[in-house]
mmCIF file of C-alpha atoms in Angstrom:
data_model
loop_
_atom_site.group_PDB
_atom_site.id
_atom_site.type_symbol
_atom_site.label_atom_id
_atom_site.label_comp_id
_atom_site.label_asym_id
_atom_site.label_seq_id
_atom_site.Cartn_x
_atom_site.Cartn_y
_atom_site.Cartn_z
ATOM 1 C CA MET A 60 -6.941 0.314 4.362
ATOM 2 C CA ASN A 61 -10.552 0.040 5.222
ATOM 3 C CA GLY A 62 -10.397 -2.946 7.539
ATOM 4 C CA GLY A 63 -13.448 -4.462 5.840
ATOM 5 C CA ARG A 64 -14.278 -7.908 4.536
ATOM 6 C CA GLY A 65 -15.728 -9.038 1.262
ATOM 7 C CA VAL A 66 -15.275 -5.712 -0.512
ATOM 8 C CA ARG A 67 -15.635 -5.574 -4.279
ATOM 9 C CA LEU A 68 -13.585 -3.638 -6.793
ATOM 10 C CA SER A 69 -15.434 -1.451 -9.249
ATOM 11 C CA GLU A 70 -14.435 -1.255 -12.893
ATOM 12 C CA GLY A 71 -10.980 0.193 -13.500
ATOM 13 C CA GLU A 72 -9.416 1.488 -16.681
ATOM 14 C CA ASP A 73 -8.712 -2.037 -17.901
ATOM 15 C CA GLY A 74 -12.250 -3.286 -17.338
ATOM 16 C CA PRO A 75 -13.766 -5.221 -14.449
ATOM 17 C CA VAL A 76 -11.353 -6.019 -11.640
ATOM 18 C CA THR A 77 -12.134 -8.674 -9.065
ATOM 19 C CA PRO A 78 -10.191 -9.909 -6.039
ATOM 20 C CA GLU A 79 -10.019 -13.337 -7.685
ATOM 21 C CA ALA A 80 -7.905 -11.807 -10.464
ATOM 22 C CA LEU A 81 -4.982 -11.486 -8.095
ATOM 23 C CA LEU A 82 -5.587 -13.223 -4.802
ATOM 24 C CA ASP A 83 -7.485 -16.375 -3.994
ATOM 25 C CA THR A 84 -9.412 -17.021 -0.802
ATOM 26 C CA SER A 85 -6.413 -18.619 0.900
ATOM 27 C CA GLY A 86 -4.399 -15.421 0.559
ATOM 28 C CA ARG A 87 -2.223 -16.541 -2.350
ATOM 29 C CA PHE A 88 -0.977 -14.385 -5.200
ATOM 30 C CA PRO A 89 -0.842 -15.775 -8.726
ATOM 31 C CA ALA A 90 2.327 -16.505 -10.606
ATOM 32 C CA ALA A 91 3.718 -14.110 -13.201
ATOM 33 C CA GLY A 92 1.627 -13.794 -16.330
ATOM 34 C CA GLY A 93 -1.648 -14.533 -14.590
ATOM 35 C CA ALA A 94 -1.169 -18.294 -14.225
ATOM 36 C CA ALA A 95 -2.842 -20.301 -11.487
ATOM 37 C CA PRO A 96 -1.707 -19.477 -7.939
ATOM 38 C CA ARG A 97 1.375 -21.266 -6.718
ATOM 39 C CA PRO A 98 1.296 -23.070 -3.371
ATOM 40 C CA GLY A 99 1.997 -20.841 -0.440
ATOM 41 C CA ARG A 100 0.156 -18.571 1.967
ATOM 42 C CA VAL A 101 0.501 -15.058 3.264
ATOM 43 C CA VAL A 102 1.404 -15.253 6.955
ATOM 44 C CA ARG A 103 -0.213 -12.616 9.179
ATOM 45 C CA LEU A 104 0.654 -12.346 12.855
ATOM 46 C CA PRO A 105 -1.875 -10.597 15.144
ATOM 47 C CA GLY A 106 -1.919 -6.840 14.632
ATOM 48 C CA VAL A 107 -0.503 -6.970 11.089
ATOM 49 C CA TYR A 108 -2.566 -5.530 8.233
ATOM 50 C CA ARG A 109 -4.548 -8.107 6.286
ATOM 51 C CA PRO A 110 -4.153 -7.870 2.476
ATOM 52 C CA GLN A 111 -7.353 -6.570 0.924
ATOM 53 C CA THR A 112 -8.640 -4.247 -1.797
ATOM 54 C CA ASP A 113 -5.814 -1.700 -1.705
ATOM 55 C CA THR A 114 -3.263 -4.525 -1.796
ATOM 56 C CA LEU A 115 -4.982 -6.080 -4.802
ATOM 57 C CA LEU A 116 -5.190 -2.762 -6.613
ATOM 58 C CA LEU A 117 -1.482 -2.082 -6.180
ATOM 59 C CA ALA A 118 -0.555 -5.635 -7.201
ATOM 60 C CA LEU A 119 -2.519 -5.208 -10.421
ATOM 61 C CA ALA A 120 -0.693 -1.950 -11.126
ATOM 62 C CA MET A 121 2.676 -3.627 -10.510
ATOM 63 C CA ARG A 122 1.938 -6.259 -13.114
ATOM 64 C CA ARG A 123 0.670 -3.730 -15.652
ATOM 65 C CA GLU A 124 3.671 -1.443 -15.150
ATOM 66 C CA GLY A 125 6.085 -4.180 -16.129
ATOM 67 C CA ILE A 126 7.709 -5.253 -12.873
ATOM 68 C CA SER A 127 9.819 -8.096 -14.229
ATOM 69 C CA PRO A 128 13.073 -10.071 -13.859
ATOM 70 C CA GLY A 129 15.923 -7.717 -13.098
ATOM 71 C CA THR A 130 13.795 -4.973 -11.507
ATOM 72 C CA ASP A 131 15.366 -3.858 -8.241
ATOM 73 C CA LEU A 132 12.262 -3.116 -6.143
ATOM 74 C CA LEU A 133 11.578 -1.716 -2.678
ATOM 75 C CA ASP A 134 8.298 -2.459 -0.867
ATOM 76 C CA LEU A 135 7.760 0.175 1.836
ATOM 77 C CA CYS A 136 5.344 -0.647 4.681
ATOM 78 C CA THR A 137 5.345 -4.281 3.588
ATOM 79 C CA GLY A 138 3.037 -5.673 6.307
ATOM 80 C CA THR A 139 2.591 -9.389 5.591
ATOM 81 C CA GLY A 140 4.960 -9.160 2.634
ATOM 82 C CA ALA A 141 2.132 -9.855 0.171
ATOM 83 C CA LEU A 142 3.296 -7.254 -2.347
ATOM 84 C CA ALA A 143 6.944 -8.191 -1.887
ATOM 85 C CA LEU A 144 5.967 -11.795 -2.601
ATOM 86 C CA HIS A 145 4.021 -10.722 -5.691
ATOM 87 C CA ALA A 146 7.004 -8.722 -6.978
ATOM 88 C CA ALA A 147 9.373 -11.624 -6.362
ATOM 89 C CA ARG A 148 7.085 -13.927 -8.328
ATOM 90 C CA LEU A 149 7.220 -11.428 -11.172
ATOM 91 C CA GLY A 150 10.997 -11.848 -11.060
ATOM 92 C CA ALA A 151 12.067 -8.682 -9.248
ATOM 93 C CA ARG A 152 14.910 -8.472 -6.753
ATOM 94 C CA VAL A 153 12.959 -7.355 -3.692
ATOM 95 C CA THR A 154 13.762 -5.522 -0.485
ATOM 96 C CA ALA A 155 10.867 -5.054 1.953
ATOM 97 C CA VAL A 156 10.741 -2.638 4.911
ATOM 98 C CA ASP A 157 8.375 -2.197 7.832
ATOM 99 C CA ILE A 158 8.730 -0.541 11.230
ATOM 100 C CA SER A 159 6.617 -3.171 12.998
ATOM 101 C CA ARG A 160 8.422 -6.191 14.406
ATOM 102 C CA ARG A 161 5.366 -8.364 13.844
ATOM 103 C CA ALA A 162 5.085 -7.208 10.258
ATOM 104 C CA VAL A 163 8.753 -7.969 9.637
ATOM 105 C CA ALA A 164 8.304 -11.444 11.141
ATOM 106 C CA SER A 165 5.174 -11.997 9.026
ATOM 107 C CA ALA A 166 6.916 -10.915 5.827
ATOM 108 C CA ARG A 167 9.929 -13.104 6.522
ATOM 109 C CA LEU A 168 7.701 -16.116 7.130
ATOM 110 C CA THR A 169 5.595 -15.355 4.051
ATOM 111 C CA THR A 170 8.555 -15.166 1.712
ATOM 112 C CA ALA A 171 10.440 -18.041 3.350
ATOM 113 C CA LEU A 172 7.467 -20.368 2.954
ATOM 114 C CA ALA A 173 7.282 -19.366 -0.708
ATOM 115 C CA ARG A 174 11.031 -20.043 -1.019
ATOM 116 C CA LEU A 175 11.622 -16.697 -2.677
ATOM 117 C CA PRO A 176 14.683 -14.502 -2.013
ATOM 118 C CA VAL A 177 13.200 -11.366 -0.454
ATOM 119 C CA THR A 178 15.300 -9.263 1.922
ATOM 120 C CA VAL A 179 13.128 -7.985 4.792
ATOM 121 C CA ARG A 180 14.420 -5.157 6.954
ATOM 122 C CA ARG A 181 12.966 -3.470 10.022
ATOM 123 C CA GLY A 182 13.168 0.303 9.948
ATOM 124 C CA ASP A 183 11.489 3.666 9.527
ATOM 125 C CA LEU A 184 10.702 3.970 5.807
ATOM 126 C CA LEU A 185 13.758 4.947 3.739
ATOM 127 C CA ARG A 186 15.830 5.573 6.847
ATOM 128 C CA ALA A 187 16.207 1.806 6.971
ATOM 129 C CA LEU A 188 18.239 1.908 3.735
ATOM 130 C CA PRO A 189 20.328 5.109 3.692
ATOM 131 C CA GLY A 190 21.806 5.847 0.301
ATOM 132 C CA ARG A 191 20.109 2.942 -1.506
ATOM 133 C CA THR A 192 18.335 3.513 -4.815
ATOM 134 C CA PHE A 193 15.872 1.323 -6.703
ATOM 135 C CA ASP A 194 14.294 0.819 -10.107
ATOM 136 C CA ALA A 195 10.861 0.758 -8.460
ATOM 137 C CA VAL A 196 9.342 1.676 -5.096
ATOM 138 C CA VAL A 197 5.859 0.442 -4.158
ATOM 139 C CA SER A 198 3.975 1.305 -0.995
ATOM 140 C CA ASN A 199 0.650 0.690 0.687
ATOM 141 C CA PRO A 200 1.280 2.948 3.689
ATOM 142 C CA PRO A 201 -0.972 3.966 6.574
ATOM 143 C CA TYR A 202 -3.318 6.608 5.168
ATOM 144 C CA VAL A 203 -6.502 6.678 7.274
ATOM 145 C CA PRO A 204 -7.212 10.042 8.984
ATOM 146 C CA ALA A 205 -7.280 9.565 12.748
ATOM 147 C CA PRO A 206 -7.901 11.774 15.785
ATOM 148 C CA GLY A 207 -4.799 12.776 17.677
ATOM 149 C CA LEU A 208 -1.392 13.998 16.594
ATOM 150 C CA THR A 209 0.587 11.007 17.863
ATOM 151 C CA LEU A 210 0.816 7.921 15.684
ATOM 152 C CA PRO A 211 0.211 4.604 17.460
ATOM 153 C CA ARG A 212 3.328 2.614 18.287
ATOM 154 C CA TYR A 213 1.552 -0.664 18.987
ATOM 155 C CA GLY A 214 -1.543 -2.560 17.914
ATOM 156 C CA PRO A 215 -3.367 -2.919 14.597
ATOM 157 C CA GLY A 216 -4.012 0.835 14.329
ATOM 158 C CA ARG A 217 -0.356 1.247 13.515
ATOM 159 C CA SER A 218 -1.146 -0.258 10.092
ATOM 160 C CA TRP A 219 -3.647 2.415 9.081
ATOM 161 C CA ASP A 220 -3.728 5.472 11.404
ATOM 162 C CA ALA A 221 -1.906 8.413 9.803
ATOM 163 C CA GLY A 222 -2.720 11.558 11.756
ATOM 164 C CA PRO A 223 -5.620 14.033 11.466
ATOM 165 C CA ASP A 224 -5.306 14.426 7.672
ATOM 166 C CA GLY A 225 -4.100 10.880 6.921
ATOM 167 C CA ARG A 226 -0.820 12.176 5.526
ATOM 168 C CA ALA A 227 1.763 11.595 8.268
ATOM 169 C CA ILE A 228 3.438 8.786 6.293
ATOM 170 C CA LEU A 229 2.391 9.797 2.788
ATOM 171 C CA ASP A 230 4.164 13.153 3.029
ATOM 172 C CA ARG A 231 7.403 11.536 4.119
ATOM 173 C CA ILE A 232 7.300 9.094 1.222
ATOM 174 C CA CYS A 233 6.573 11.924 -1.210
ATOM 175 C CA ASP A 234 9.502 13.953 0.120
ATOM 176 C CA ASP A 235 11.989 11.054 -0.086
ATOM 177 C CA ALA A 236 10.844 9.164 -3.201
ATOM 178 C CA PHE A 237 12.865 11.133 -5.756
ATOM 179 C CA ALA A 238 16.177 10.400 -4.017
ATOM 180 C CA ALA A 239 15.304 6.696 -3.666
ATOM 181 C CA LEU A 240 14.645 6.204 -7.395
ATOM 182 C CA ARG A 241 17.208 5.641 -10.110
ATOM 183 C CA PRO A 242 16.849 7.591 -13.383
ATOM 184 C CA GLY A 243 13.656 6.365 -15.044
ATOM 185 C CA GLY A 244 12.570 4.757 -11.768
ATOM 186 C CA LEU A 245 8.935 4.046 -10.921
ATOM 187 C CA LEU A 246 6.894 4.863 -7.808
ATOM 188 C CA LEU A 247 3.524 3.173 -7.205
ATOM 189 C CA LEU A 248 1.541 4.343 -4.192
ATOM 190 C CA VAL A 249 -1.998 3.515 -3.070
ATOM 191 C CA GLN A 250 -4.098 5.718 -0.788
ATOM 192 C CA SER A 251 -7.624 6.793 0.088
ATOM 193 C CA GLY A 252 -9.430 9.774 -1.351
ATOM 194 C CA LEU A 253 -9.962 10.829 2.269
ATOM 195 C CA SER A 254 -6.239 11.644 2.539
ATOM 196 C CA ARG A 255 -6.131 14.046 -0.431
ATOM 197 C CA PRO A 256 -4.544 12.333 -3.445
ATOM 198 C CA GLU A 257 -4.189 15.737 -5.080
ATOM 199 C CA GLU A 258 -1.703 16.657 -2.344
ATOM 200 C CA THR A 259 0.329 13.537 -3.143
ATOM 201 C CA VAL A 260 0.322 14.377 -6.851
ATOM 202 C CA GLY A 261 1.401 17.948 -6.103
ATOM 203 C CA ARG A 262 4.213 16.967 -3.772
ATOM 204 C CA LEU A 263 5.610 14.332 -6.105
ATOM 205 C CA SER A 264 5.408 16.702 -9.057
ATOM 206 C CA ALA A 265 7.196 19.418 -7.084
ATOM 207 C CA ALA A 266 9.914 16.885 -6.228
ATOM 208 C CA GLY A 267 10.571 16.290 -9.924
ATOM 209 C CA LEU A 268 8.529 13.202 -10.822
ATOM 210 C CA ASP A 269 6.119 12.811 -13.714
ATOM 211 C CA VAL A 270 2.922 11.921 -11.860
ATOM 212 C CA CYS A 271 -0.573 10.672 -12.672
ATOM 213 C CA VAL A 272 -3.429 8.734 -11.081
ATOM 214 C CA THR A 273 -3.689 5.392 -12.893
ATOM 215 C CA ASP A 274 -6.462 3.558 -11.009
ATOM 216 C CA ARG A 275 -9.583 4.483 -9.064
ATOM 217 C CA VAL A 276 -12.017 2.187 -7.285
ATOM 218 C CA THR A 277 -14.834 2.879 -4.849
ATOM 219 C CA ILE A 278 -15.442 0.582 -1.911
ATOM 220 C CA PRO A 279 -17.816 0.537 1.082
ATOM 221 C CA PHE A 280 -16.484 1.773 4.383
ATOM 222 C CA GLY A 281 -14.862 -0.846 6.521
ATOM 223 C CA PRO A 282 -15.194 -0.951 10.308
ATOM 224 C CA VAL A 283 -12.457 1.611 11.017
ATOM 225 C CA THR A 284 -13.725 4.287 8.623
ATOM 226 C CA ARG A 285 -17.341 3.618 9.553
ATOM 227 C CA ARG A 286 -16.601 4.256 13.234
ATOM 228 C CA ARG A 287 -14.937 7.558 12.318
ATOM 229 C CA ALA A 288 -17.553 8.768 9.837
ATOM 230 C CA ALA A 289 -18.965 11.505 12.112
ATOM 231 C CA TRP A 290 -15.462 12.748 12.962
ATOM 232 C CA LEU A 291 -14.490 12.732 9.275
ATOM 233 C CA ARG A 292 -17.576 14.801 8.431
ATOM 234 C CA ASP A 293 -16.781 17.277 11.206
ATOM 235 C CA ARG A 294 -13.303 17.750 9.713
ATOM 236 C CA GLY A 295 -14.727 18.263 6.232
ATOM 237 C CA LEU A 296 -13.076 15.129 4.877
ATOM 238 C CA LEU A 297 -16.352 13.384 4.145
ATOM 239 C CA ARG A 298 -19.270 14.907 2.278
ATOM 240 C CA ASP A 299 -22.888 14.482 3.308
ATOM 241 C CA ARG A 300 -23.856 10.948 4.349
ATOM 242 C CA LEU A 301 -21.554 9.024 2.069
ATOM 243 C CA ASP A 302 -20.610 5.545 3.268
ATOM 244 C CA ARG A 303 -18.055 4.753 0.572
ATOM 245 C CA GLU A 304 -14.508 5.850 -0.127
ATOM 246 C CA GLU A 305 -12.329 5.986 -3.209
ATOM 247 C CA LEU A 306 -8.951 4.292 -3.410
ATOM 248 C CA VAL A 307 -6.415 5.497 -5.956
ATOM 249 C CA VAL A 308 -3.071 4.324 -7.289
ATOM 250 C CA ILE A 309 -0.630 7.137 -7.995
ATOM 251 C CA ARG A 310 2.267 6.536 -10.360
ATOM 252 C CA GLY A 311 5.414 8.649 -10.413
ATOM 253 C CA ARG A 312 8.269 8.311 -12.866
ATOM 254 C CA LYS A 313 11.705 9.876 -12.359
ATOM 255 C CA LYS A 314 12.751 11.781 -15.440
#
């Protein structure tokens, strides 16, 4: 969640990846199978995270991993509902969750305008759906390291700030994912290299999932990360004078 504009994806495992492959300039996702975008826009109220490179990367992974009609899918930290909308267009039965009231309103408007049956709930991650299990869980959570131990409760920083190591939300998802997945269920999670993907892989593996990193792209710093570069270097999270970060998609499968 770099907060930047006009970023470009580098080559992934399946060859060159561009934003146009999944999202056009109006904020629309394509139909299933890679057809031309259907009418409809992603609605974003002020303070809600704008879909960008990490969103596109996760959407590409969802398509490749076979999200399809009949998949019962949960989108955690849904924001505008862009990924929930993408999953619904692939045919999945979708539930979307966010703790932000503005995000919930944005996601409801996004999916209503697309006339797709997505259930949007307000709540704190999986606590919003006690006891529910899913065939797939996808998440683009807050993952940017930030000064201070208290997570913001208001404002746009709520979409990306995740504590001093960037793992305040990631760790909770890792700890709860196994119980939320049905046998054979799929987890797809996107995060920055600044928030230690190896820790995510280790936690998910320890919880009982088969885990691997499926996608890696390198992007320039956006405004948020650029402003924190000196602080990130002081904490040892950023080497030398680098001005780029890696994004990764981590896949977990319940045995």
